[in-house]
CSV table of C-alpha atoms and ligand atoms in Angstrom, one decimal:
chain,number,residue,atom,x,y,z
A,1,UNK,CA,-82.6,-120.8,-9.4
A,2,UNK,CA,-85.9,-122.5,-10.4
A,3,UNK,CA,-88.1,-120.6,-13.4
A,4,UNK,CA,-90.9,-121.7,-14.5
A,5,UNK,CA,-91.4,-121.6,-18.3
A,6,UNK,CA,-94.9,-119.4,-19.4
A,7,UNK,CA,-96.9,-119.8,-22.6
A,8,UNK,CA,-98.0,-116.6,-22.4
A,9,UNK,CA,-94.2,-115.4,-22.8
A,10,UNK,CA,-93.1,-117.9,-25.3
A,11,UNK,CA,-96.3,-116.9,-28.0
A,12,UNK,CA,-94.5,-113.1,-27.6
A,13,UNK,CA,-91.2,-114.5,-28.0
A,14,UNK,CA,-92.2,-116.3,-31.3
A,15,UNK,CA,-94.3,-112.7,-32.7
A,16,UNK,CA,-91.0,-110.3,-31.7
A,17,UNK,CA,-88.3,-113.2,-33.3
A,18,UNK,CA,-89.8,-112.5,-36.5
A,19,UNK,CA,-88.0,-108.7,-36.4
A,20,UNK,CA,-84.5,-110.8,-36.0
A,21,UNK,CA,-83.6,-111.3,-39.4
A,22,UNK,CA,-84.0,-107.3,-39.9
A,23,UNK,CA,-80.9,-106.7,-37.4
A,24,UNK,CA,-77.3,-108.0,-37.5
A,25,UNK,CA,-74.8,-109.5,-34.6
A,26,UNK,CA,-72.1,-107.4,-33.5
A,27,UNK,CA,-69.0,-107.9,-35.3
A,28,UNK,CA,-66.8,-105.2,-34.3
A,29,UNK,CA,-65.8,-107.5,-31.3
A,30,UNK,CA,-65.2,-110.1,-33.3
A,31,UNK,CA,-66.2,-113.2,-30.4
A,32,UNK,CA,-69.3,-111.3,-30.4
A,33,UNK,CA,-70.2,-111.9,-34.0
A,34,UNK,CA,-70.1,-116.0,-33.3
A,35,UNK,CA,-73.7,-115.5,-31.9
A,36,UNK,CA,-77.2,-116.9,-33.1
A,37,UNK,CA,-78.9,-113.9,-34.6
A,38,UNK,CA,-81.7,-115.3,-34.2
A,39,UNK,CA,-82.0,-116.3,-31.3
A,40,UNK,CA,-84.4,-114.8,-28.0
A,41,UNK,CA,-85.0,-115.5,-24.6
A,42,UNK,CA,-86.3,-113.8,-21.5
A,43,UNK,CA,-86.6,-114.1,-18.3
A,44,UNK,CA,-88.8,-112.1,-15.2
A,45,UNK,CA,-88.3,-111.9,-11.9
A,46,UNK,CA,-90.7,-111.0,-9.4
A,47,UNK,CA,-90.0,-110.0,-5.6
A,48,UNK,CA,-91.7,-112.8,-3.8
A,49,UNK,CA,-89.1,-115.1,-5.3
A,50,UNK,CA,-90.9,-116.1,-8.7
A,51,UNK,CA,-89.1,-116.3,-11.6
A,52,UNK,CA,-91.2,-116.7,-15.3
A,53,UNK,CA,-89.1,-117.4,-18.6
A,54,UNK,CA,-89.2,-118.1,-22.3
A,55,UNK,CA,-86.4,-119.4,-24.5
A,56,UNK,CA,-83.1,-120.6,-23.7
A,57,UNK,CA,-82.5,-118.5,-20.5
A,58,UNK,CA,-79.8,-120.4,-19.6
A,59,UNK,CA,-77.4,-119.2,-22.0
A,60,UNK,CA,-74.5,-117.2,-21.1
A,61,UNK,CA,-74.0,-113.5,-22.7
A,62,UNK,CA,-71.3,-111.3,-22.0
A,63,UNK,CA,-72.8,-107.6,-20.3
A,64,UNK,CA,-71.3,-105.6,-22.1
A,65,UNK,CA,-73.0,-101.7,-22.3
A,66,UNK,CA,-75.2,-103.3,-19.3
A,67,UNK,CA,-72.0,-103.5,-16.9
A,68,UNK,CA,-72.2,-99.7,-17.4
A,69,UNK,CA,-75.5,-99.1,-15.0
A,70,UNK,CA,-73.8,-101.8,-12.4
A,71,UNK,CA,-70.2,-99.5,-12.2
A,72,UNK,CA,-71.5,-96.6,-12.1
A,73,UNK,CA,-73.5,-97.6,-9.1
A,74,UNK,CA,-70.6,-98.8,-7.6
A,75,UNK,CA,-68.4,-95.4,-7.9
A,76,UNK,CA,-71.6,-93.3,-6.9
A,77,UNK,CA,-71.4,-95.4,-3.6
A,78,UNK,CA,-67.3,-95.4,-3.6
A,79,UNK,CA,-66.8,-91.6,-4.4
A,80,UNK,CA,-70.4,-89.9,-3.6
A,81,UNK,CA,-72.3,-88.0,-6.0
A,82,UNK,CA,-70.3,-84.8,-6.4
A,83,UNK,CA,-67.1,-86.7,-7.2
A,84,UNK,CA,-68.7,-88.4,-10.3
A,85,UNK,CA,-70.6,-85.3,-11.6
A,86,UNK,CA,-67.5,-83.2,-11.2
A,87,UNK,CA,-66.3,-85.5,-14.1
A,88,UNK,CA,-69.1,-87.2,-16.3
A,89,UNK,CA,-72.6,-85.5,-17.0
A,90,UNK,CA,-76.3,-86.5,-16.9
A,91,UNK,CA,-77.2,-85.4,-19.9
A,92,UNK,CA,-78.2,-87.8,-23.1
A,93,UNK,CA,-76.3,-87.2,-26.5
A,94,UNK,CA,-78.5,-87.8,-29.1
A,95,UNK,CA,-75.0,-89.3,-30.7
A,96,UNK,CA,-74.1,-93.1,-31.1
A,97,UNK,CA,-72.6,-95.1,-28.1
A,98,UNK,CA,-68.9,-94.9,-29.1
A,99,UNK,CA,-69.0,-91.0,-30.6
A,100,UNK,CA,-66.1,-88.7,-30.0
A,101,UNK,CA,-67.6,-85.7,-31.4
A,102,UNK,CA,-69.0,-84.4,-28.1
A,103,UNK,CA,-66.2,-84.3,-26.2
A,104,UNK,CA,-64.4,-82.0,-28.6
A,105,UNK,CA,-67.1,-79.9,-29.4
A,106,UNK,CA,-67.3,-78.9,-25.1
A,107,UNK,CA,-65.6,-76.7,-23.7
A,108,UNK,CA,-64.1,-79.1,-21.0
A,109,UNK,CA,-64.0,-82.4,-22.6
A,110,UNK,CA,-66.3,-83.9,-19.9
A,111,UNK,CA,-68.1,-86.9,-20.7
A,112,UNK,CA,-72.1,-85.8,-21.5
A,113,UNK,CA,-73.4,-89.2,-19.8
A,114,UNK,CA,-72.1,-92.9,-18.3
A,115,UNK,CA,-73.9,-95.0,-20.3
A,116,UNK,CA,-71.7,-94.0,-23.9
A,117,UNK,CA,-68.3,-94.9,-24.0
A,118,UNK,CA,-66.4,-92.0,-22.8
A,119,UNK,CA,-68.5,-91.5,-20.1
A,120,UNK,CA,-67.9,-95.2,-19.0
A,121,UNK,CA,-64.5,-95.2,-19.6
A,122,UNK,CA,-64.5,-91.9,-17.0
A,123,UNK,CA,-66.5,-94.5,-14.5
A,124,UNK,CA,-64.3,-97.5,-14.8
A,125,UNK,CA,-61.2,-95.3,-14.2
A,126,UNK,CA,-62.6,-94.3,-10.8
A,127,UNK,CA,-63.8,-97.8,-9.5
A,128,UNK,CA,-61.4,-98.2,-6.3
A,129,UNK,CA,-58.5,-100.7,-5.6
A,130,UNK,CA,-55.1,-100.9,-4.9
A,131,UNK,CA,-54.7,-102.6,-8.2
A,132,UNK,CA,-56.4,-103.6,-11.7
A,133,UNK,CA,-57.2,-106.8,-9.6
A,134,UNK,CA,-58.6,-106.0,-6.7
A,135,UNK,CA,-60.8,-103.1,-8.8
A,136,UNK,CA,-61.9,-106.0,-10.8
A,137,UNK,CA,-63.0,-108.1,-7.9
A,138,UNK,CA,-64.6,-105.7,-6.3
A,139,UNK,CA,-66.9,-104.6,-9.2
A,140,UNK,CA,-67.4,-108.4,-9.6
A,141,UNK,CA,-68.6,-109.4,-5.7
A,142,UNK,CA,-70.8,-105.9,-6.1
A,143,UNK,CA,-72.3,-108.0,-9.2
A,144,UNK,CA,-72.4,-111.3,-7.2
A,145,UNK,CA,-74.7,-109.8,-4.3
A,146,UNK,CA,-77.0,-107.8,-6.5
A,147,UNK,CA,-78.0,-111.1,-9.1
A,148,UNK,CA,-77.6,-113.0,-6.0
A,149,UNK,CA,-75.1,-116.0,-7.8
A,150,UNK,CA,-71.2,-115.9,-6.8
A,151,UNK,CA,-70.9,-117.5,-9.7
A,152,UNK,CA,-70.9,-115.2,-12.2
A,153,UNK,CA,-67.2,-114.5,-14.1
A,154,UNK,CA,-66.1,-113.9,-17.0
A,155,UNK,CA,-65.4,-114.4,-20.6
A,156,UNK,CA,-61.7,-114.0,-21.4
A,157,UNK,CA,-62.6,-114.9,-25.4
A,158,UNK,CA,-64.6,-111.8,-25.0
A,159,UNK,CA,-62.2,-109.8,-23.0
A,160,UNK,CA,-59.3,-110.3,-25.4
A,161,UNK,CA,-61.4,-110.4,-28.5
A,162,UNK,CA,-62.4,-106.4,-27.2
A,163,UNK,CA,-59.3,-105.3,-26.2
A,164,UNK,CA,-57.2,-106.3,-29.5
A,165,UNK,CA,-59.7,-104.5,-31.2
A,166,UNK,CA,-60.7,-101.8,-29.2
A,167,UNK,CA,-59.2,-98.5,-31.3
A,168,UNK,CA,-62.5,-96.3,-30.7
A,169,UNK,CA,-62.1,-96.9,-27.0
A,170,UNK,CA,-58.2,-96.6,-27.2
A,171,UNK,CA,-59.1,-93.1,-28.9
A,172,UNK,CA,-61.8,-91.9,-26.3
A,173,UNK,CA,-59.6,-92.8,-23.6
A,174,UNK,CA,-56.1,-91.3,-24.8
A,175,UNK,CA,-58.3,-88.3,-25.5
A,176,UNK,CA,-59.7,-88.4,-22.1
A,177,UNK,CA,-56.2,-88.5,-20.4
A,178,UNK,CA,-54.9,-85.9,-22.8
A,179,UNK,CA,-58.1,-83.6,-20.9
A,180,UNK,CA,-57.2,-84.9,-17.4
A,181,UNK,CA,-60.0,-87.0,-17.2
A,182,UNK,CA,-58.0,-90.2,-16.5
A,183,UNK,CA,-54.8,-90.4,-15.4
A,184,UNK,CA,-54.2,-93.5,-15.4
A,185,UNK,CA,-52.1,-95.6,-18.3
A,186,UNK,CA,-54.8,-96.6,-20.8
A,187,UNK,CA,-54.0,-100.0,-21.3
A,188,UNK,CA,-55.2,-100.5,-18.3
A,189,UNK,CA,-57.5,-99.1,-18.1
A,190,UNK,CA,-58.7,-100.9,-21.1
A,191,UNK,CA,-57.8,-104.3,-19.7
A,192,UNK,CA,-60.0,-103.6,-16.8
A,193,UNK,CA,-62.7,-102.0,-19.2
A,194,UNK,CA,-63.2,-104.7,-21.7
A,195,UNK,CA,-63.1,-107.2,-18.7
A,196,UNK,CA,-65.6,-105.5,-17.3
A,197,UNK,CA,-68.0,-105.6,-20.5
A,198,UNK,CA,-67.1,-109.5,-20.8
A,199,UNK,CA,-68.5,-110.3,-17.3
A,200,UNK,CA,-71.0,-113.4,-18.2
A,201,UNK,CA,-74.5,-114.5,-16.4
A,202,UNK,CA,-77.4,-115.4,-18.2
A,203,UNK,CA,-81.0,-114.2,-18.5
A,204,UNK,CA,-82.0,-115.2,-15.0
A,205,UNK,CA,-78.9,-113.2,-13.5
A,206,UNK,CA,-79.9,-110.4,-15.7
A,207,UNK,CA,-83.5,-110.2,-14.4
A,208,UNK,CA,-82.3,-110.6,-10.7
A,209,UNK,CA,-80.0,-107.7,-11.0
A,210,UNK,CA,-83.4,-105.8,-13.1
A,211,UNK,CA,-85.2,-106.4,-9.7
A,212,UNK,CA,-83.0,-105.4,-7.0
A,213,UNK,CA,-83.0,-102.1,-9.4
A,214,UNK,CA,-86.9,-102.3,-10.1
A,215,UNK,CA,-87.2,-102.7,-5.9
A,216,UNK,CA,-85.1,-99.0,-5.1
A,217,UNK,CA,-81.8,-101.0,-4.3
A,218,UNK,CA,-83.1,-103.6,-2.0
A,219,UNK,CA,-82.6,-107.4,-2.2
A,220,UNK,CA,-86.0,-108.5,-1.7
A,221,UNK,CA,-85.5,-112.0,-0.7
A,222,UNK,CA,-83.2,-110.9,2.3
A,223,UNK,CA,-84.2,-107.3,2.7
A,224,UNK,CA,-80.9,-106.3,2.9
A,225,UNK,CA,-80.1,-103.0,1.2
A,226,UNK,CA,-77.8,-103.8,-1.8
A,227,UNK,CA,-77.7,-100.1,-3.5
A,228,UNK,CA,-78.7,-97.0,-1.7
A,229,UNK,CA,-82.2,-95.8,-2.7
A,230,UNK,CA,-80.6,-92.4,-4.2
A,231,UNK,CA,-78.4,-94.4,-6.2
A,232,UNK,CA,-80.2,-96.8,-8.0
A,233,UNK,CA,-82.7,-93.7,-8.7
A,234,UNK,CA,-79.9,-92.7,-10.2
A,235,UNK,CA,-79.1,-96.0,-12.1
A,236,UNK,CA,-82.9,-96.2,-13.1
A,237,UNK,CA,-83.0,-92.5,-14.2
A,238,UNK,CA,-80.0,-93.1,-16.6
A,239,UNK,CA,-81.3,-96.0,-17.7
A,240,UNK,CA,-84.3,-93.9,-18.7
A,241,UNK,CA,-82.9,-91.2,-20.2
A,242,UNK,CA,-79.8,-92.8,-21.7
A,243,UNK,CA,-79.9,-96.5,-21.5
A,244,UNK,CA,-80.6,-97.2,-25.7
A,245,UNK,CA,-78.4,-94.5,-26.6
A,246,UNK,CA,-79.8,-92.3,-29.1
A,247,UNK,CA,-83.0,-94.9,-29.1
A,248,UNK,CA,-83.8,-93.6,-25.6
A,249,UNK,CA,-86.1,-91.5,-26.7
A,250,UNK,CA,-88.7,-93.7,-29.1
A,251,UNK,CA,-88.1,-96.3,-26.2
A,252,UNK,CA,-89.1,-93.9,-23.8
A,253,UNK,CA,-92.3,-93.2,-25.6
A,254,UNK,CA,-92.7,-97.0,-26.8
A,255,UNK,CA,-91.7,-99.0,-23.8
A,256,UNK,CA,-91.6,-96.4,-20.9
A,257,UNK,CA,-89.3,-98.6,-18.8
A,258,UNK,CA,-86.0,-98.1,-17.3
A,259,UNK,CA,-83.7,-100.4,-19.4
A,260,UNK,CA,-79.6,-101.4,-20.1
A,261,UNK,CA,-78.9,-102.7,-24.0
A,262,UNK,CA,-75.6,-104.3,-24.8
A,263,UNK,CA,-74.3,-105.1,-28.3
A,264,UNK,CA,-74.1,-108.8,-27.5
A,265,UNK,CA,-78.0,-108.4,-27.7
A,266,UNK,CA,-78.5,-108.3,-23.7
A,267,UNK,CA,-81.2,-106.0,-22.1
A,268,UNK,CA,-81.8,-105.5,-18.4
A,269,UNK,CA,-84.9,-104.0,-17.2
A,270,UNK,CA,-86.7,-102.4,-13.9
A,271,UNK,CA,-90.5,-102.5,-13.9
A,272,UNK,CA,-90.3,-100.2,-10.8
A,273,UNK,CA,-92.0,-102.1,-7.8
A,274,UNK,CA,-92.7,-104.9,-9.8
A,275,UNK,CA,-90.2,-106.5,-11.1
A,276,UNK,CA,-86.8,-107.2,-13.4
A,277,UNK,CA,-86.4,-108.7,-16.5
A,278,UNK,CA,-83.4,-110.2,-18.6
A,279,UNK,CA,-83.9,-110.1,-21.9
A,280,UNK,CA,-81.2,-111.8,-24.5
A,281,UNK,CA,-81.0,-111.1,-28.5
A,282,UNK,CA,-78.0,-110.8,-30.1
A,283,UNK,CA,-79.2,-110.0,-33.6
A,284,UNK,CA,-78.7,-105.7,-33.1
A,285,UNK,CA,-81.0,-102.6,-34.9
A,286,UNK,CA,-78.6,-99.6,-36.9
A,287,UNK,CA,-78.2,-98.1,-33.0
A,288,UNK,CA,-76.6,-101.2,-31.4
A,289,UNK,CA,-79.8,-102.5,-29.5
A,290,UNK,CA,-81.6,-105.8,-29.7
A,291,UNK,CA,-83.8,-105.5,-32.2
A,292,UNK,CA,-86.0,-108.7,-31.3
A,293,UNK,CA,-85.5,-107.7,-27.6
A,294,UNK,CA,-87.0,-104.2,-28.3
A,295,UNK,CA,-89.9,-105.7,-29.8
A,296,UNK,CA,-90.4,-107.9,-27.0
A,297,UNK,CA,-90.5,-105.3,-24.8
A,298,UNK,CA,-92.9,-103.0,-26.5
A,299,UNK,CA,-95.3,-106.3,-27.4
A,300,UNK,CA,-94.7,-106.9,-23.0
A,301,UNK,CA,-95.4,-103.0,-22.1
A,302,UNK,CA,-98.2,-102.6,-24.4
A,303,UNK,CA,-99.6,-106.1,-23.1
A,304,UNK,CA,-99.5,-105.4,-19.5
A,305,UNK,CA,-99.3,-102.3,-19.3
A,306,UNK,CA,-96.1,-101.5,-17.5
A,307,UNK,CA,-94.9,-98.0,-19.2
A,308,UNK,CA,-94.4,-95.7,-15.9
A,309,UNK,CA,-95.2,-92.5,-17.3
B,401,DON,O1,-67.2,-100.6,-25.4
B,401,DON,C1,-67.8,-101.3,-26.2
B,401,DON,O2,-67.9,-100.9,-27.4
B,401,DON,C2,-68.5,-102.5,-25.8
B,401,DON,N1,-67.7,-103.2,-24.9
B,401,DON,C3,-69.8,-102.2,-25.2
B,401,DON,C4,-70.7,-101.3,-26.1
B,401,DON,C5,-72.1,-101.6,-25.9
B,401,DON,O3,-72.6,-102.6,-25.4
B,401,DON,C6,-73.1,-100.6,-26.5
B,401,DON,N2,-74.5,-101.0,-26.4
B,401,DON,N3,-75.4,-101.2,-27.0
């Protein structure tokens, strides 16, 4: 896909980079912490097929936390609404995105939201397919026609890296089974989890997926309807309330736009009606979002006005 590079973009770019050396790569997944701290790029794309950029938007990140807004979509449409509520919440934690302490402290251990850990975990277990596999694929040709680029795969470095390491996750999900939660083994659930998280596009991809969001679910260059409009309200209304963890909040009030972080420092956003944006910064603030990516969303919002409240 053709993008035009944009001064305008590339002078915020260079002002939000400056906040990089404040934050620190993710190391806990240890491939993660090979990245460029300070590196930043962006990319937005607009519905009649324009695409503006700044930075090396070419580059290849993993989803990670971001994959979380595209399976959930997929298990709202697989299972319907009640089916998913019956077993993870809507409500933010306040609590960092790999906390435990929740699910303990509630009377049925019932993941409060998607977008942490547990919540995921809950979501990934109920993606359907005969097998690991075909679960897999299936999340992965839902990611192909909503960034538009059967391309996209993923990073088995990653994958690997994550699941060797993985002992939160191992914890959230054992205790999950132990509740009823999942019932299925927790290896693999894992394999498929940390797959999921290591699917790879770059910035473009990310803002393409931003806009079919941003656009109520609707591929704009073919009109076909990718997401139902009640889901990716939904999607967008998590991403509001929940997408920077126990940032949301300050982001909310900052930014005011629905947005995915990731700890390999991507963001997706949804202008609604206007337009998505990938965003890519893997140098990470003390709550696991990009901090040079923050930045250059509030500099963007405050610019141009897009906060929607
Ligand atoms: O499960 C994990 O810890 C990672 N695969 C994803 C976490 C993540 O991206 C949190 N976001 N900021």
């Amino acid at each position: 896909m053709f993008c035009k590079s944009n001064e305008e973009l590339d002078t915020l770019v260079n002002d939000a980079r400056k906040v990089a050396s404040l934050g620190k790569v993710a190391d806990y997944i240890p491939e993660l912490g090979k990245a460029n701290g300070n590196d930043l790029s962006i990319a937005i794309h607009y519905p009649d097929g324009n695409c503006i950029s700044a930075g090396d938007v070419e580059r290849k990140i993993t989803l990670q936390s971001v994959s979380k807004v595209i399976s959930l979509a997929l298990v709202l449409m697989d299972r319907g609404y009640q089916y998913v509520f019956d077993r993870v919440g809507m409500e933010p934690t306040g609590d960092p995105f790999n906390s435990i302490a929740r699910l303990e402290r509630a009377n049925v251990a019932k993941p409060l939201n998607p977008m942490i850990n547990a919540g995921a975990l809950v979501v990934t277990h109920m993606i359907k397919g005969n097998n690991v596999e075909e679960r897999f694929q299936r999340l992965l040709n839902f990611i192909h026609d909503i960034a538009d680029n059967r391309k996209i795969g993923y990073s088995t470095n990653v994958a690997q890296s994550e699941f060797e390491t993985a002992y939160l996750n191992r914890s959230l999900g054992y205790f999950l089974k132990q509740h009823g939660l999942i019932n299925e083994d927790i290896e693999q659930l894992l394999g498929l989890y940390t797959r999921q998280c290591a699917i790879e596009m770059n910035c473009l991809d990310l803002a393409r997926i931003g806009l079919v969001l941003a656009m109520d679910g609707v591929d704009p260059s073919s009109g076909k309807v990718i997401i139902p409009v009640d889901v990716a309200r939904i999607c967008k209304t998590f991403m509001v309330t929940c997408g920077m963890y126990d940032a949301s909040g300050e982001f909310a009030i900052k930014i005011g736009i629905p947005a995915k972080s990731g700890v390999s420092g991507g963001i997706m956003g949804a202008v609604p009606g206007k337009f998505g944006i990938g965003i890519f910064g893997p140098a990470l603030d003390e709550k696991g979002n990009s901090i040079a990516g923050i930045k250059l969303l509030e500099l963007l919002s405050k610019k141009y006005r897009l906060s929607m409240f």
